[in-house]
Coordinates of C-alpha atoms and ligand atoms in Angstrom, one line a residue:
M1 CA 60.8 -67.4 -207.6
R2 CA 59.0 -68.2 -204.4
T3 CA 60.8 -69.9 -201.6
S4 CA 59.4 -71.9 -198.6
L5 CA 60.1 -68.8 -196.4
D6 CA 58.0 -66.6 -198.7
F7 CA 55.3 -69.2 -198.5
H8 CA 55.5 -69.4 -194.7
L9 CA 55.3 -65.6 -194.3
A10 CA 52.4 -65.4 -196.8
A11 CA 50.5 -68.2 -194.9
H12 CA 50.6 -66.1 -191.8
A13 CA 49.9 -62.7 -193.4
A14 CA 46.5 -61.1 -192.7
P15 CA 44.6 -59.4 -195.5
P16 CA 43.8 -55.7 -195.1
P17 CA 41.1 -55.5 -192.4
F18 CA 37.5 -54.3 -193.1
P19 CA 37.2 -50.9 -191.2
A20 CA 34.8 -50.6 -188.3
P21 CA 31.3 -50.1 -189.6
V22 CA 30.1 -46.5 -189.6
A23 CA 27.3 -44.7 -191.5
A24 CA 29.1 -42.6 -194.2
A25 CA 26.4 -39.9 -193.9
S26 CA 27.6 -39.0 -190.4
L27 CA 31.2 -38.4 -191.5
D28 CA 32.9 -35.3 -192.9
R29 CA 34.3 -35.3 -196.4
A30 CA 37.9 -36.3 -195.5
E31 CA 36.6 -39.1 -193.2
R32 CA 34.4 -40.4 -196.0
H33 CA 37.2 -40.4 -198.5
R34 CA 39.4 -42.3 -196.0
L35 CA 36.7 -44.8 -195.2
A36 CA 36.0 -45.3 -198.9
S37 CA 39.5 -46.1 -199.8
D38 CA 39.9 -48.4 -196.7
V39 CA 36.7 -50.3 -197.6
A40 CA 37.8 -50.6 -201.3
A41 CA 41.2 -51.9 -200.2
A42 CA 39.7 -54.5 -197.9
I43 CA 37.3 -55.8 -200.7
A44 CA 40.2 -55.9 -203.2
G45 CA 42.5 -57.5 -200.8
S46 CA 40.2 -60.3 -199.6
L47 CA 38.5 -63.2 -201.4
L48 CA 34.8 -62.9 -201.9
P49 CA 32.9 -65.6 -200.0
S50 CA 32.2 -67.8 -203.0
D51 CA 30.4 -71.2 -202.7
R52 CA 32.0 -72.5 -205.9
H53 CA 35.5 -71.9 -204.6
E54 CA 34.7 -73.2 -201.2
K55 CA 33.2 -76.3 -202.6
L56 CA 36.3 -76.9 -204.7
T57 CA 38.6 -76.7 -201.6
D58 CA 36.2 -78.9 -199.6
Q59 CA 36.5 -81.5 -202.3
L60 CA 40.2 -81.1 -202.3
T61 CA 40.3 -81.6 -198.5
E62 CA 38.5 -85.0 -199.0
S63 CA 40.7 -86.1 -201.9
F64 CA 43.8 -85.0 -200.0
A65 CA 42.8 -86.9 -196.8
I66 CA 42.2 -90.1 -198.9
S67 CA 45.5 -89.8 -200.6
Q68 CA 47.3 -89.2 -197.3
R69 CA 45.9 -92.5 -196.0
E70 CA 47.1 -94.4 -199.1
R71 CA 50.1 -96.7 -199.0
T72 CA 53.3 -95.0 -200.0
E73 CA 54.4 -96.8 -203.1
S74 CA 52.8 -94.5 -205.6
R75 CA 50.0 -92.3 -204.3
T76 CA 47.1 -90.9 -206.3
I77 CA 48.0 -87.6 -207.9
L78 CA 45.3 -85.0 -207.5
A79 CA 44.3 -82.4 -210.2
V80 CA 42.3 -79.3 -210.6
D81 CA 41.3 -78.0 -214.0
G82 CA 39.6 -74.7 -214.9
A83 CA 39.5 -71.9 -217.5
F84 CA 42.0 -69.0 -217.2
G85 CA 41.3 -66.5 -214.4
V86 CA 38.5 -68.3 -212.6
G87 CA 40.3 -68.2 -209.3
K88 CA 42.1 -71.6 -209.1
T89 CA 45.4 -70.3 -207.8
A90 CA 43.8 -68.0 -205.2
A91 CA 41.5 -70.7 -203.9
I92 CA 44.1 -73.4 -203.7
L93 CA 46.7 -71.1 -202.2
R94 CA 44.3 -70.2 -199.4
W95 CA 43.7 -73.9 -198.9
A96 CA 47.4 -74.7 -199.0
Y97 CA 48.1 -72.0 -196.4
L98 CA 45.7 -73.7 -194.1
I99 CA 47.5 -77.0 -194.5
H100 CA 50.8 -75.2 -193.9
R101 CA 49.5 -73.6 -190.7
D102 CA 48.0 -76.9 -189.5
H103 CA 51.2 -78.8 -189.9
A104 CA 53.8 -76.2 -189.0
G105 CA 52.4 -76.0 -185.5
D106 CA 55.5 -75.4 -183.5
I107 CA 56.5 -71.9 -184.8
R108 CA 58.7 -70.3 -182.2
P109 CA 58.4 -66.5 -181.7
G110 CA 61.3 -64.7 -183.3
E111 CA 62.0 -67.5 -185.7
N112 CA 61.2 -66.8 -189.3
Q113 CA 60.4 -70.3 -190.3
P114 CA 59.6 -73.4 -188.3
S115 CA 62.2 -76.1 -188.3
R116 CA 62.4 -79.6 -187.2
V117 CA 65.1 -82.1 -186.0
L118 CA 66.5 -84.5 -188.5
L119 CA 66.8 -88.2 -187.6
E120 CA 70.5 -88.0 -188.7
G121 CA 71.1 -85.0 -186.5
G122 CA 70.8 -81.2 -187.1
R123 CA 67.7 -79.3 -188.1
C124 CA 66.1 -78.3 -191.3
D125 CA 63.2 -76.0 -192.3
D126 CA 59.8 -77.5 -191.8
V127 CA 58.1 -77.4 -195.2
P128 CA 54.6 -79.0 -195.1
V129 CA 53.7 -77.5 -198.5
V130 CA 55.8 -77.0 -201.6
W131 CA 54.4 -74.6 -204.1
L132 CA 55.8 -74.7 -207.6
G133 CA 54.5 -72.1 -210.1
L134 CA 55.5 -73.1 -213.6
K135 CA 56.5 -71.0 -216.5
G136 CA 56.0 -71.6 -220.2
G137 CA 57.8 -74.7 -221.7
Q138 CA 59.1 -76.0 -218.3
D139 CA 60.7 -79.4 -218.6
A140 CA 61.9 -82.0 -216.0
G141 CA 65.1 -79.9 -215.3
G142 CA 63.0 -76.8 -214.7
I143 CA 60.9 -78.6 -212.1
S144 CA 64.0 -79.8 -210.2
V145 CA 65.5 -76.3 -210.1
K146 CA 62.2 -74.8 -208.9
M147 CA 61.9 -77.5 -206.2
L148 CA 65.4 -77.0 -205.0
H149 CA 65.0 -73.2 -205.0
F150 CA 61.7 -73.4 -203.1
L151 CA 63.4 -75.7 -200.5
R152 CA 66.3 -73.2 -200.3
H153 CA 68.9 -75.7 -201.5
G154 CA 71.6 -75.0 -204.0
Y155 CA 71.0 -76.4 -207.5
R156 CA 74.4 -76.9 -209.2
G157 CA 75.3 -80.0 -211.2
N158 CA 73.8 -81.9 -214.1
A159 CA 70.2 -83.0 -214.4
Q160 CA 70.9 -86.4 -212.7
Q161 CA 72.7 -84.7 -209.8
R162 CA 69.9 -82.3 -209.4
E163 CA 67.3 -85.1 -209.4
I164 CA 69.3 -86.8 -206.6
A165 CA 69.4 -83.5 -204.8
V166 CA 65.6 -83.2 -205.1
G167 CA 65.3 -86.7 -203.5
E168 CA 67.6 -85.8 -200.7
A169 CA 65.8 -82.5 -200.1
L170 CA 62.4 -84.2 -200.0
K171 CA 63.6 -86.8 -197.5
A172 CA 64.8 -84.0 -195.2
H173 CA 61.8 -81.6 -195.4
R174 CA 59.1 -84.3 -195.8
P175 CA 56.4 -82.1 -197.4
K176 CA 52.8 -83.4 -197.1
L177 CA 51.7 -81.6 -200.3
V178 CA 53.4 -80.5 -203.5
V179 CA 51.3 -78.2 -205.7
V180 CA 52.4 -77.8 -209.3
D181 CA 50.5 -74.7 -210.4
D182 CA 50.0 -73.9 -214.1
A183 CA 50.8 -77.5 -214.9
H184 CA 49.6 -77.0 -218.5
M185 CA 52.9 -75.1 -219.0
L186 CA 54.8 -78.4 -218.7
N187 CA 56.5 -79.1 -221.9
T188 CA 55.0 -82.5 -222.9
R189 CA 55.8 -82.2 -226.6
L190 CA 58.6 -83.3 -228.8
I191 CA 61.6 -85.2 -227.5
K192 CA 61.6 -83.6 -224.0
G193 CA 57.9 -84.6 -223.5
R194 CA 58.5 -88.2 -222.5
Q195 CA 61.2 -87.1 -220.1
T196 CA 58.9 -84.5 -218.5
L197 CA 56.0 -87.0 -218.1
D198 CA 58.5 -89.5 -216.6
S199 CA 59.8 -86.9 -214.2
I200 CA 56.3 -86.1 -212.9
K201 CA 55.8 -89.8 -212.2
S202 CA 59.2 -90.2 -210.5
L203 CA 58.6 -87.0 -208.5
N204 CA 55.3 -88.5 -207.3
D205 CA 57.0 -91.8 -206.4
M206 CA 59.7 -90.0 -204.4
L207 CA 57.0 -87.8 -202.7
S208 CA 54.8 -90.8 -201.9
D209 CA 57.7 -92.5 -200.3
I210 CA 58.0 -89.7 -197.7
G211 CA 54.3 -89.5 -197.2
G212 CA 53.4 -86.6 -199.6
T213 CA 50.7 -86.0 -202.1
M214 CA 51.0 -84.2 -205.4
L215 CA 48.4 -81.8 -206.8
L216 CA 48.5 -80.5 -210.4
V217 CA 46.6 -77.3 -211.2
G218 CA 46.1 -75.9 -214.6
Q219 CA 44.0 -74.9 -217.6
G220 CA 42.8 -77.4 -220.2
L221 CA 44.3 -80.4 -218.4
V222 CA 41.4 -82.5 -219.3
G223 CA 41.9 -83.5 -222.9
G224 CA 45.5 -82.3 -222.7
E225 CA 48.7 -84.4 -223.1
L226 CA 49.5 -84.5 -219.5
L227 CA 46.3 -86.4 -218.7
S228 CA 46.4 -88.5 -221.9
D229 CA 49.6 -90.2 -220.8
P230 CA 48.7 -93.8 -219.8
Q231 CA 51.5 -93.9 -217.2
L232 CA 50.0 -90.8 -215.4
A233 CA 46.4 -91.8 -216.2
T234 CA 46.7 -94.8 -213.9
R235 CA 47.6 -92.7 -210.9
L236 CA 45.7 -89.4 -211.5
E237 CA 42.4 -88.8 -209.9
T238 CA 39.8 -87.3 -212.3
P239 CA 40.4 -83.6 -212.0
L240 CA 38.2 -81.4 -209.9
S241 CA 36.9 -78.5 -212.0
L242 CA 36.3 -74.8 -211.3
A243 CA 34.3 -72.6 -213.7
A244 CA 33.0 -69.1 -213.6
Y245 CA 29.4 -68.6 -212.4
A246 CA 26.7 -69.0 -215.0
T247 CA 23.1 -68.0 -215.2
S248 CA 21.7 -70.3 -217.8
T249 CA 19.7 -72.5 -215.5
K250 CA 17.6 -72.0 -212.4
P251 CA 20.1 -73.6 -210.1
E252 CA 22.9 -71.5 -211.6
I253 CA 20.9 -68.3 -211.1
A254 CA 20.2 -69.3 -207.5
E255 CA 23.9 -70.0 -207.0
W256 CA 24.8 -66.5 -208.4
Q257 CA 22.2 -64.9 -206.1
R258 CA 23.7 -66.7 -203.1
L259 CA 27.1 -65.2 -204.0
I260 CA 25.5 -61.7 -204.3
K261 CA 23.8 -62.2 -201.0
A262 CA 27.0 -63.2 -199.3
C263 CA 28.6 -60.0 -200.7
E264 CA 25.8 -58.0 -199.4
N265 CA 26.7 -59.1 -195.9
L266 CA 30.2 -57.6 -196.4
L267 CA 29.0 -54.3 -197.8
R268 CA 25.8 -53.6 -195.8
P269 CA 27.5 -52.1 -192.7
Y270 CA 29.0 -49.3 -194.9
L271 CA 25.8 -48.6 -196.9
A272 CA 22.3 -48.9 -195.2
P273 CA 22.7 -51.3 -192.2
D274 CA 19.0 -51.8 -192.1
D275 CA 18.6 -52.6 -195.8
P276 CA 18.7 -56.5 -196.0
H277 CA 19.4 -56.5 -199.8
P278 CA 21.5 -53.6 -200.9
L279 CA 22.5 -55.4 -204.1
R280 CA 19.3 -57.3 -205.0
Q281 CA 18.2 -55.2 -207.8
H282 CA 21.7 -55.3 -209.3
D283 CA 22.3 -59.0 -209.5
Q284 CA 21.6 -59.4 -213.2
R285 CA 23.6 -56.3 -214.1
L286 CA 26.5 -57.6 -212.0
W287 CA 26.5 -60.8 -213.9
H288 CA 26.4 -59.1 -217.2
L289 CA 29.4 -56.9 -216.2
S290 CA 31.4 -59.7 -214.7
H291 CA 30.4 -62.7 -216.7
G292 CA 30.4 -64.7 -213.5
H293 CA 34.1 -64.1 -212.7
V294 CA 34.8 -63.3 -209.0
R295 CA 37.7 -60.9 -209.9
D296 CA 35.4 -58.7 -211.9
L297 CA 32.7 -58.8 -209.3
S298 CA 35.2 -57.8 -206.6
R299 CA 36.3 -54.8 -208.8
L300 CA 32.8 -53.7 -209.4
L301 CA 31.7 -54.0 -205.7
A302 CA 34.9 -52.2 -204.4
A303 CA 34.5 -49.3 -206.8
A304 CA 30.7 -48.9 -206.4
T305 CA 30.8 -49.1 -202.6
A306 CA 33.7 -46.6 -202.4
T307 CA 31.8 -44.2 -204.6
C308 CA 28.7 -44.4 -202.4
I309 CA 30.7 -43.9 -199.2
R310 CA 32.6 -40.9 -200.7
E311 CA 29.3 -39.3 -201.8
G312 CA 27.6 -40.1 -198.5
R313 CA 24.9 -42.2 -200.2
A314 CA 23.4 -45.3 -198.6
E315 CA 22.2 -46.8 -201.9
I316 CA 24.3 -48.2 -204.8
A317 CA 23.0 -46.9 -208.1
A318 CA 23.4 -48.9 -211.4
S319 CA 25.6 -46.0 -212.8
D320 CA 28.2 -46.7 -210.0
F321 CA 29.2 -49.9 -211.7
E322 CA 29.6 -48.2 -215.1
R323 CA 32.6 -46.3 -213.7
V324 CA 34.7 -49.5 -213.7
R325 CA 36.5 -50.2 -217.0
P326 CA 35.6 -53.8 -218.0
L327 CA 38.3 -56.4 -218.4
V328 CA 39.1 -57.2 -222.0
R329 CA 37.5 -60.7 -221.6
V330 CA 34.1 -59.2 -220.7
Q331 CA 34.3 -56.7 -223.5
Q332 CA 35.0 -59.6 -226.0
A333 CA 32.2 -61.6 -224.6
H334 CA 29.8 -58.7 -225.0
H335 CA 31.0 -58.2 -228.6
S336 CA 30.3 -61.9 -229.4
E337 CA 26.9 -61.7 -227.8
E338 CA 26.1 -58.7 -230.0
L339 CA 27.3 -60.6 -233.1
R340 CA 25.1 -63.6 -232.2
L341 CA 22.1 -61.5 -231.5
G342 CA 22.6 -59.6 -234.8
Q343 CA 22.9 -62.8 -236.7
R344 CA 19.8 -64.2 -235.1
K345 CA 17.8 -61.1 -236.0
G346 CA 19.2 -61.3 -239.5
G347 CA 20.5 -57.8 -239.1
R348 CA 24.0 -56.5 -239.1
P349 CA 25.8 -56.2 -235.7
R350 CA 26.0 -52.7 -234.2
A351 CA 29.4 -51.1 -234.7
T352 CA 31.3 -50.6 -231.4
Ligands
LIG1 N1 37.0 -65.4 -204.3 C1 37.5 -64.4 -204.9 N2 37.2 -63.1 -204.7 C2 37.7 -62.1 -205.3 N3 38.7 -62.2 -206.2 C3 39.1 -63.4 -206.5 C4 38.6 -64.6 -205.9 N4 39.2 -65.7 -206.3 C5 40.1 -65.2 -207.2 N5 40.1 -63.9 -207.3 C6 40.9 -63.0 -208.1 O1 40.7 -63.4 -209.5 C7 41.9 -63.2 -210.2 C8 42.2 -64.6 -210.9 O2 42.4 -65.5 -209.9 P1 43.5 -66.7 -210.1 O3 44.8 -66.1 -210.5 O4 43.5 -67.4 -208.8 O5 42.8 -67.5 -211.2 P2 43.4 -68.7 -212.0 O6 42.2 -69.6 -212.3 O7 44.5 -69.3 -211.3 O8 44.0 -68.0 -213.3 P3 45.1 -68.7 -214.4 O9 44.4 -69.8 -215.1 O10 45.3 -67.5 -215.3 O11 46.2 -69.1 -213.6 C9 43.0 -62.8 -209.2 O12 43.1 -61.4 -209.3 C10 42.4 -63.2 -207.9 O13 42.9 -62.4 -206.8
LIG2 MG1 46.5 -69.6 -211.7

């Protein structure tokens, strides 16, 4: 389980750097292999410059600022909803790291974690952001334990004692933001369901009281039980949503092409620096092979660019993408497309 110290260190960790640009053709074999693996590692270790994800975090910044100005009785809870694997956690983590770095300004050299002076004397860790990643069937007790663990407090005692400990810990550390990731995993069913929903409300009340904002992130929140609870519905902002890229309409195609263009800027220095559009003829193929998911796009680009560099080529060929084994999701999507096409033509689908 992650603690505030892990979060603090991660917020300051740099991704693997992109190597200095150099034309692969001018290198010997060993140098090309080294460059290829460094470029692939840099692509895999960084987030592609995606408008969709940036727009989401821009909207979050606005909602967060509004919530931070609200009175402290019971602040608006923020939420982000989106399908599995579209990049919610990665985008929101990056945004939360920024908030952490903004607020934990007085990090002293040699200290692992910033700390601040308590009104009542002594010092405690400065924890601007609390990040709770939930597991299946988590209930009210589970959230308290996660919170106390993140804040590096002990969590002995019964449920009521732990809830009091959470209140005390929040008062000491005064987080600005508490993110509950994978909030769809909260157990809102059966007898414990009411208790879990009540605990979210009471956690939000405690947090509001010390000037914090709560953000729920999950899959299928809209239409789910968490958002259908009238008590939460009165304090939850309509969730922001994040979806994979699509190419059904002209604006969607333009958006996908913008993403491909932004990726070209990353790769161009290692391919043909004078070619303005090294990926242009591949944009449709890349969509077909990724189904609009940034994770798949990143895998495809890392592998194809590395192959080109290793072989001393300046141009990516369509066959470079075929070397990447598709994710099961993409394979399933292709299978359903084939079934649909087969049915439309009245023929039998091709066996795979
Ligand atoms: N902008 C990006 N560029 C490249 N890869 C990305 C980007 N955003 C996310 N990813 C990668 O996509 C994968 C899925 O991302 P993430 O775990 O954030 O999705 P999620 O929506 O939170 O999924 P889940 O619903 O399963 O929790 C991860 O491997 C992540 O590193
Ligand atoms: Mg996630």
